[in-house]
Amino acid sequence: MNGTNMDMHTNGGHGRHGAGGRGRVVAGLRRRLVRRRIRIRRTRGRRLRRAIVVLLTVLAHLVGAAVVAYHLTKIPEPHPETAMQSTVFVDDHGDYLGRRGPVDRQEIPLSQVPRYVREAVIAAENRSFRTDTGISPKAIGRAAWSTVSGGGRQGGSTITQQYVKNALLSPEQSLSRKAREALIAIKLDRTRSKDEILRGYLNTVYFGRGAAGIQSAARNYFGVDAEDLTVSQGAALASVINIPSYYEKAGSDPKVTAKLVDRWEWVLDAMAHSGAITSAQRAAARFPAFRFYPPGDTDGQRQYLIDAAASEAADRLGITEDQLARGGYTVRTTFDLTAQDATAELAADGAEKKTGEQTAGTKTAGKRAAGEKAAEEKASEVTRPGARPAGDVRVHTAVVALVPGDGAVRVLYGGADYATQPFNDARDGAVEAGTALQPFSGMKLLAPLTGLARTAAPTPLRLASAYATAAAQGVYATPYTVAKITRAGRTLYEAHPRTRTAMTPDGAGLITKFLYGRSGAAVATHTGAAGLRTLWQTAYDEHLTLTVALFAEHPAKGKKAALPAPLPYTAESRSLFVSEGVWSKIVGTAEGHDPAAEPNPGLPTGQTKPILATR
């Protein structure tokens, strides 16, 4: 028992000794932790200072590298394609005809962009434009992260950055290009005014529909110049910039239009909030009507007009037509586009008439005059067996309308389709005259009409010029198609009539009196022909001279050249239909004129029936 107690006592003693050992270990650990904390507190300031020094050193190197890169970075010249411009042609009223050039772009001064249009673009693309330094750090970081993470393209760049990217750099999406873009943007912002940057941006940014720059966009979307854009139109164009390839379909695609309307509302709200427009302007804004897209090409009728005007404009400026096309000019022509388009429609309608067809009920763009209806009926009353030419026959129609004493050409219809016949019958076609020049026979004509009466095949333009000389009491005016040429708001050329006396006033008066007396109409009228091959119809007064020429041919086939052919017997009604329709469109009157009733100088003396209705 004593032994047992002793063992228990001994074991209990060992247990207390073990617990005391563990306590000493814990106490030692605590002392070491305390000493470490004390050491950390003592060295914290020194280590923090070291970290700051390292960080500042790194920042200093980065800033130094940025400064060096900034000074080494040069603002590059614009891309050649952004320097190129197209030349735009408009009619006498300023309506758009078409363009020539590799890029649909025209540069204009900022003063020709309404202030609210500029503010709309700023509201849509970069609301801090007036105050930022040319870059957006958030946008750069977002783009960098997107590039590193393989995400999609990120937008949000400033207007300055967009201008740098579009006009000065490639569109490559890389960190190095983005960094260079930022450096150039900063340098641009420091060396150029905000207005200079905005002007460059507005003249180069892509708006869709093939239009680079605000001027081309205004024409392509709304058919107006940039300076004539309304608040609603300007906000719509600003809204398109975000995704031009998508929004360009607005006006023809309901889904696209609906999305663009939402963005347009957002832009207008921002403009009203910033004070760019008044609350009344915001309340009155209505989403504008877009031109149909895609638009039709201009390879039909209008290219004849552009060809003639481009050749003349290049000659007036003393440059080549290629230089003209790339020069960014605006050529204001003398043409009346409404009358030109009406001429094309009338010529097409006239070409579709069939033998013996009743023409009184034929539908046209407007109601025909009573005299025109009667003329067509008379022209189709008498036919002769075999009058319709055998085989395939193509009838050509050429129409010229110009201003007597001035020379301005209002209509120059040279063919139905430029794509299939680029040759202009009205300007360059030699049409057999026959009796078309009979009124000038035996009359003394001065240059440039010398020898005209003996000309076997004048161009319709030259013949119209001769009759315009009679209408102007003997004063010949050189025909012209270019009224004015401007570039970047500066007038480079303005037309003035070039006139000279080509026949005596008495001689001109005799011709006019003779033609008025024969027609008994409000305008002097003469019908001429060369057998069954050609037909001429000319009418004039002191305000307008109009010539319509018809001729026919068997088209070339293979190695076989084109050959003259007799006109179909409906040519007379076709000529009258076109002549009176065009005259009415330009002058607004065709009453009391019945040229079909006048004697036809192409017929034997005393015969008054139309030559092409009596075969």
Tab-separated table of N, CA and C in Angstrom, residues 87-188:
chain	number	residue	atom	x	y	z
A	87	THR	N	-15.821	65.284	-105.874
A	87	THR	CA	-16.437	66.489	-106.393
A	87	THR	C	-17.918	66.221	-106.581
A	88	VAL	N	-18.723	67.113	-106.062
A	88	VAL	CA	-20.174	66.953	-106.087
A	88	VAL	C	-20.783	67.885	-107.127
A	89	PHE	N	-21.762	67.358	-107.833
A	89	PHE	CA	-22.470	68.131	-108.847
A	89	PHE	C	-23.908	68.347	-108.388
A	90	VAL	N	-24.373	69.588	-108.487
A	90	VAL	CA	-25.754	69.919	-108.141
A	90	VAL	C	-26.385	70.646	-109.312
A	91	ASP	N	-27.710	70.673	-109.340
A	91	ASP	CA	-28.375	71.346	-110.450
A	91	ASP	C	-28.517	72.832	-110.153
A	92	ASP	N	-29.241	73.549	-111.013
A	92	ASP	CA	-29.352	74.994	-110.895
A	92	ASP	C	-30.034	75.414	-109.599
A	93	HIS	N	-30.829	74.522	-109.015
A	93	HIS	CA	-31.525	74.827	-107.766
A	93	HIS	C	-30.781	74.287	-106.548
A	94	GLY	N	-29.623	73.666	-106.764
A	94	GLY	CA	-28.856	73.106	-105.661
A	94	GLY	C	-29.193	71.672	-105.337
A	95	ASP	N	-30.074	71.047	-106.110
A	95	ASP	CA	-30.421	69.649	-105.877
A	95	ASP	C	-29.285	68.737	-106.339
A	96	TYR	N	-29.068	67.680	-105.574
A	96	TYR	CA	-27.926	66.778	-105.802
A	96	TYR	C	-28.076	65.990	-107.097
A	97	LEU	N	-27.044	66.061	-107.932
A	97	LEU	CA	-26.994	65.278	-109.169
A	97	LEU	C	-26.194	63.997	-108.986
A	98	GLY	N	-25.010	64.121	-108.413
A	98	GLY	CA	-24.125	62.972	-108.250
A	98	GLY	C	-22.726	63.452	-107.915
A	99	ARG	N	-21.779	62.532	-107.931
A	99	ARG	CA	-20.412	62.885	-107.573
A	99	ARG	C	-19.418	62.147	-108.445
A	100	ARG	N	-18.210	62.614	-108.423
A	100	ARG	CA	-17.076	61.939	-109.046
A	100	ARG	C	-15.935	61.924	-108.039
A	101	GLY	N	-15.232	60.805	-107.955
A	101	GLY	CA	-14.096	60.741	-107.058
A	101	GLY	C	-14.011	59.403	-106.357
A	102	PRO	N	-12.826	59.062	-105.807
A	102	PRO	CA	-12.626	57.756	-105.173
A	102	PRO	C	-13.267	57.634	-103.805
A	103	VAL	N	-13.473	58.756	-103.116
A	103	VAL	CA	-14.017	58.741	-101.758
A	103	VAL	C	-15.156	59.753	-101.697
A	104	ASP	N	-16.274	59.329	-101.111
A	104	ASP	CA	-17.412	60.234	-100.998
A	104	ASP	C	-17.201	61.147	-99.792
A	105	ARG	N	-16.384	62.170	-100.001
A	105	ARG	CA	-16.052	63.091	-98.911
A	105	ARG	C	-15.788	64.471	-99.472
A	106	GLN	N	-16.292	65.469	-98.775
A	106	GLN	CA	-16.003	66.859	-99.110
A	106	GLN	C	-15.686	67.609	-97.834
A	107	GLU	N	-14.563	68.293	-97.831
A	107	GLU	CA	-14.150	69.028	-96.644
A	107	GLU	C	-14.801	70.398	-96.633
A	108	ILE	N	-15.337	70.780	-95.488
A	108	ILE	CA	-15.952	72.095	-95.344
A	108	ILE	C	-15.429	72.748	-94.071
A	109	PRO	N	-15.435	74.074	-94.006
A	109	PRO	CA	-15.001	74.745	-92.772
A	109	PRO	C	-16.023	74.534	-91.665
A	110	LEU	N	-15.569	74.645	-90.429
A	110	LEU	CA	-16.451	74.424	-89.295
A	110	LEU	C	-17.587	75.437	-89.268
A	111	SER	N	-17.351	76.595	-89.845
A	111	SER	CA	-18.388	77.628	-89.866
A	111	SER	C	-19.610	77.210	-90.669
A	112	GLN	N	-19.452	76.213	-91.563
A	112	GLN	CA	-20.575	75.736	-92.352
A	112	GLN	C	-21.320	74.585	-91.676
A	113	VAL	N	-20.900	74.240	-90.479
A	113	VAL	CA	-21.611	73.219	-89.693
A	113	VAL	C	-22.348	73.950	-88.582
A	114	PRO	N	-23.670	73.922	-88.570
A	114	PRO	CA	-24.421	74.627	-87.524
A	114	PRO	C	-23.956	74.236	-86.126
A	115	ARG	N	-23.995	75.203	-85.217
A	115	ARG	CA	-23.520	74.947	-83.861
A	115	ARG	C	-24.244	73.771	-83.223
A	116	TYR	N	-25.562	73.666	-83.442
A	116	TYR	CA	-26.309	72.577	-82.809
A	116	TYR	C	-25.928	71.213	-83.387
A	117	VAL	N	-25.420	71.171	-84.613
A	117	VAL	CA	-24.949	69.907	-85.169
A	117	VAL	C	-23.644	69.507	-84.481
A	118	ARG	N	-22.765	70.471	-84.282
A	118	ARG	CA	-21.513	70.189	-83.568
A	118	ARG	C	-21.810	69.682	-82.154
A	119	GLU	N	-22.741	70.372	-81.480
A	119	GLU	CA	-23.074	69.983	-80.113
A	119	GLU	C	-23.736	68.611	-80.062
A	120	ALA	N	-24.471	68.266	-81.116
A	120	ALA	CA	-25.091	66.946	-81.169
A	120	ALA	C	-24.025	65.861	-81.230
A	121	VAL	N	-22.996	66.089	-82.036
A	121	VAL	CA	-21.907	65.115	-82.147
A	121	VAL	C	-21.166	64.988	-80.813
A	122	ILE	N	-20.927	66.110	-80.147
A	122	ILE	CA	-20.259	66.072	-78.842
A	122	ILE	C	-21.120	65.327	-77.825
A	123	ALA	N	-22.426	65.574	-77.853
A	123	ALA	CA	-23.326	64.884	-76.921
A	123	ALA	C	-23.355	63.391	-77.176
A	124	ALA	N	-23.227	62.991	-78.426
A	124	ALA	CA	-23.309	61.570	-78.775
A	124	ALA	C	-21.997	60.837	-78.544
A	125	GLU	N	-20.867	61.523	-78.767
A	125	GLU	CA	-19.590	60.816	-78.793
A	125	GLU	C	-18.629	61.139	-77.652
A	126	ASN	N	-18.690	62.350	-77.086
A	126	ASN	CA	-17.664	62.722	-76.102
A	126	ASN	C	-18.107	63.989	-75.379
A	127	ARG	N	-18.894	63.833	-74.331
A	127	ARG	CA	-19.483	65.002	-73.671
A	127	ARG	C	-18.478	65.848	-72.903
A	128	SER	N	-17.301	65.301	-72.641
A	128	SER	CA	-16.261	66.079	-71.954
A	128	SER	C	-15.253	66.663	-72.945
A	129	PHE	N	-15.595	66.657	-74.214
A	129	PHE	CA	-14.650	67.064	-75.255
A	129	PHE	C	-14.057	68.443	-75.000
A	130	ARG	N	-14.886	69.396	-74.597
A	130	ARG	CA	-14.408	70.769	-74.426
A	130	ARG	C	-13.432	70.916	-73.271
A	131	THR	N	-13.434	69.973	-72.325
A	131	THR	CA	-12.597	70.116	-71.132
A	131	THR	C	-11.538	69.035	-70.977
A	132	ASP	N	-11.622	67.932	-71.698
A	132	ASP	CA	-10.657	66.850	-71.486
A	132	ASP	C	-9.314	67.180	-72.128
A	133	THR	N	-8.334	66.318	-71.871
A	133	THR	CA	-6.974	66.537	-72.381
A	133	THR	C	-6.713	65.776	-73.675
A	134	GLY	N	-7.760	65.274	-74.263
A	134	GLY	CA	-7.598	64.533	-75.504
A	134	GLY	C	-7.692	63.035	-75.343
A	135	ILE	N	-7.649	62.555	-74.094
A	135	ILE	CA	-7.740	61.118	-73.861
A	135	ILE	C	-8.753	60.839	-72.763
A	136	SER	N	-9.171	59.594	-72.708
A	136	SER	CA	-10.054	59.133	-71.639
A	136	SER	C	-9.375	57.943	-70.977
A	137	PRO	N	-8.772	58.132	-69.782
A	137	PRO	CA	-8.096	57.011	-69.111
A	137	PRO	C	-8.988	55.797	-68.929
A	138	LYS	N	-10.254	56.031	-68.601
A	138	LYS	CA	-11.171	54.904	-68.436
A	138	LYS	C	-11.317	54.117	-69.730
A	139	ALA	N	-11.447	54.843	-70.834
A	139	ALA	CA	-11.609	54.170	-72.120
A	139	ALA	C	-10.355	53.391	-72.487
A	140	ILE	N	-9.183	53.987	-72.219
A	140	ILE	CA	-7.922	53.303	-72.528
A	140	ILE	C	-7.796	52.026	-71.698
A	141	GLY	N	-8.121	52.132	-70.381
A	141	GLY	CA	-8.053	50.950	-69.520
A	141	GLY	C	-9.041	49.875	-69.958
A	142	ARG	N	-10.232	50.322	-70.336
A	142	ARG	CA	-11.245	49.359	-70.782
A	142	ARG	C	-10.795	48.662	-72.062
A	143	ALA	N	-10.230	49.430	-72.990
A	143	ALA	CA	-9.768	48.839	-74.247
A	143	ALA	C	-8.592	47.894	-74.006
A	144	ALA	N	-7.685	48.287	-73.086
A	144	ALA	CA	-6.542	47.429	-72.786
A	144	ALA	C	-6.992	46.103	-72.176
A	145	TRP	N	-7.903	46.181	-71.211
A	145	TRP	CA	-8.406	44.960	-70.592
A	145	TRP	C	-9.122	44.081	-71.613
A	146	SER	N	-9.879	44.707	-72.506
A	146	SER	CA	-10.583	43.938	-73.525
A	146	SER	C	-9.596	43.225	-74.436
A	147	THR	N	-8.489	43.926	-74.771
A	147	THR	CA	-7.482	43.314	-75.645
A	147	THR	C	-6.787	42.152	-74.946
A	148	VAL	N	-6.402	42.359	-73.674
A	148	VAL	CA	-5.689	41.318	-72.930
A	148	VAL	C	-6.585	40.107	-72.673
A	149	SER	N	-7.850	40.374	-72.350
A	149	SER	CA	-8.759	39.286	-71.988
A	149	SER	C	-9.415	38.634	-73.190
A	150	GLY	N	-9.147	39.163	-74.372
A	150	GLY	CA	-9.736	38.584	-75.568
A	150	GLY	C	-11.184	38.969	-75.775
A	151	GLY	N	-11.616	40.037	-75.099
A	151	GLY	CA	-12.998	40.486	-75.247
A	151	GLY	C	-13.214	41.204	-76.555
A	152	GLY	N	-14.429	41.683	-76.778
A	152	GLY	CA	-14.774	42.394	-77.999
A	152	GLY	C	-14.224	43.802	-77.992
A	153	ARG	N	-14.424	44.473	-79.114
A	153	ARG	CA	-13.948	45.841	-79.279
A	153	ARG	C	-14.672	46.772	-78.308
A	154	GLN	N	-13.932	47.648	-77.656
A	154	GLN	CA	-14.510	48.584	-76.710
A	154	GLN	C	-14.477	49.992	-77.287
A	155	GLY	N	-15.579	50.719	-77.122
A	155	GLY	CA	-15.641	52.092	-77.591
A	155	GLY	C	-15.380	53.046	-76.451
A	156	GLY	N	-15.872	54.272	-76.591
A	156	GLY	CA	-15.716	55.243	-75.531
A	156	GLY	C	-14.531	56.159	-75.682
A	157	SER	N	-13.782	56.069	-76.790
A	157	SER	CA	-12.656	56.957	-76.999
A	157	SER	C	-13.148	58.388	-77.169
A	158	THR	N	-12.291	59.338	-76.871
A	158	THR	CA	-12.653	60.739	-77.065
A	158	THR	C	-12.723	61.058	-78.553
A	159	ILE	N	-13.312	62.193	-78.859
A	159	ILE	CA	-13.366	62.641	-80.250
A	159	ILE	C	-11.960	62.803	-80.801
A	160	THR	N	-11.048	63.316	-79.976
A	160	THR	CA	-9.661	63.481	-80.421
A	160	THR	C	-9.029	62.143	-80.751
A	161	GLN	N	-9.244	61.151	-79.905
A	161	GLN	CA	-8.701	59.820	-80.166
A	161	GLN	C	-9.319	59.207	-81.424
A	162	GLN	N	-10.611	59.390	-81.590
A	162	GLN	CA	-11.262	58.851	-82.788
A	162	GLN	C	-10.695	59.494	-84.047
A	163	TYR	N	-10.448	60.796	-83.989
A	163	TYR	CA	-9.878	61.485	-85.151
A	163	TYR	C	-8.486	60.947	-85.452
A	164	VAL	N	-7.687	60.753	-84.403
A	164	VAL	CA	-6.337	60.208	-84.581
A	164	VAL	C	-6.406	58.822	-85.211
A	165	LYS	N	-7.285	57.984	-84.685
A	165	LYS	CA	-7.414	56.616	-85.188
A	165	LYS	C	-7.899	56.593	-86.632
A	166	ASN	N	-8.915	57.397	-86.936
A	166	ASN	CA	-9.528	57.355	-88.266
A	166	ASN	C	-8.687	58.009	-89.346
A	167	ALA	N	-8.061	59.127	-88.996
A	167	ALA	CA	-7.386	59.927	-90.023
A	167	ALA	C	-5.874	59.784	-90.023
A	168	LEU	N	-5.286	59.422	-88.873
A	168	LEU	CA	-3.822	59.446	-88.774
A	168	LEU	C	-3.186	58.081	-88.560
A	169	LEU	N	-3.922	57.130	-87.986
A	169	LEU	CA	-3.367	55.814	-87.700
A	169	LEU	C	-4.201	54.720	-88.349
A	170	SER	N	-3.703	53.492	-88.218
A	170	SER	CA	-4.459	52.353	-88.722
A	170	SER	C	-5.507	51.954	-87.690
A	171	PRO	N	-6.534	51.226	-88.093
A	171	PRO	CA	-7.560	50.799	-87.135
A	171	PRO	C	-7.167	49.568	-86.326
A	172	GLU	N	-5.907	49.158	-86.380
A	172	GLU	CA	-5.439	47.959	-85.669
A	172	GLU	C	-5.749	48.050	-84.176
A	173	GLN	N	-6.249	46.967	-83.604
A	173	GLN	CA	-6.568	46.915	-82.177
A	173	GLN	C	-5.424	46.252	-81.423
A	174	SER	N	-4.466	47.045	-80.939
A	174	SER	CA	-3.336	46.515	-80.175
A	174	SER	C	-2.956	47.539	-79.115
A	175	LEU	N	-2.262	47.063	-78.066
A	175	LEU	CA	-1.864	47.956	-76.983
A	175	LEU	C	-0.887	49.023	-77.473
A	176	SER	N	0.038	48.637	-78.336
A	176	SER	CA	1.023	49.601	-78.819
A	176	SER	C	0.361	50.705	-79.651
A	177	ARG	N	-0.605	50.305	-80.500
A	177	ARG	CA	-1.267	51.327	-81.298
A	177	ARG	C	-2.143	52.222	-80.428
A	178	LYS	N	-2.780	51.620	-79.420
A	178	LYS	CA	-3.611	52.391	-78.506
A	178	LYS	C	-2.764	53.385	-77.721
A	179	ALA	N	-1.552	52.960	-77.318
A	179	ALA	CA	-0.659	53.860	-76.584
A	179	ALA	C	-0.212	55.018	-77.478
A	180	ARG	N	0.122	54.695	-78.735
A	180	ARG	CA	0.533	55.754	-79.664
A	180	ARG	C	-0.627	56.704	-79.939
A	181	GLU	N	-1.819	56.128	-80.062
A	181	GLU	CA	-3.019	56.948	-80.269
A	181	GLU	C	-3.178	57.944	-79.136
A	182	ALA	N	-2.977	57.475	-77.895
A	182	ALA	CA	-3.134	58.354	-76.736
A	182	ALA	C	-2.097	59.473	-76.741
A	183	LEU	N	-0.850	59.132	-77.066
A	183	LEU	CA	0.202	60.151	-77.105
A	183	LEU	C	-0.083	61.214	-78.163
A	184	ILE	N	-0.502	60.769	-79.339
A	184	ILE	CA	-0.795	61.723	-80.413
A	184	ILE	C	-2.006	62.576	-80.047
A	185	ALA	N	-2.998	61.943	-79.399
A	185	ALA	CA	-4.185	62.686	-78.997
A	185	ALA	C	-3.836	63.782	-77.995
A	186	ILE	N	-2.979	63.452	-77.032
A	186	ILE	CA	-2.550	64.448	-76.050
A	186	ILE	C	-1.806	65.591	-76.733
A	187	LYS	N	-0.930	65.213	-77.670
A	187	LYS	CA	-0.143	66.229	-78.370
A	187	LYS	C	-1.043	67.116	-79.231
A	188	LEU	N	-2.020	66.500	-79.893
A	188	LEU	CA	-2.970	67.285	-80.682
A	188	LEU	C	-3.723	68.261	-79.791
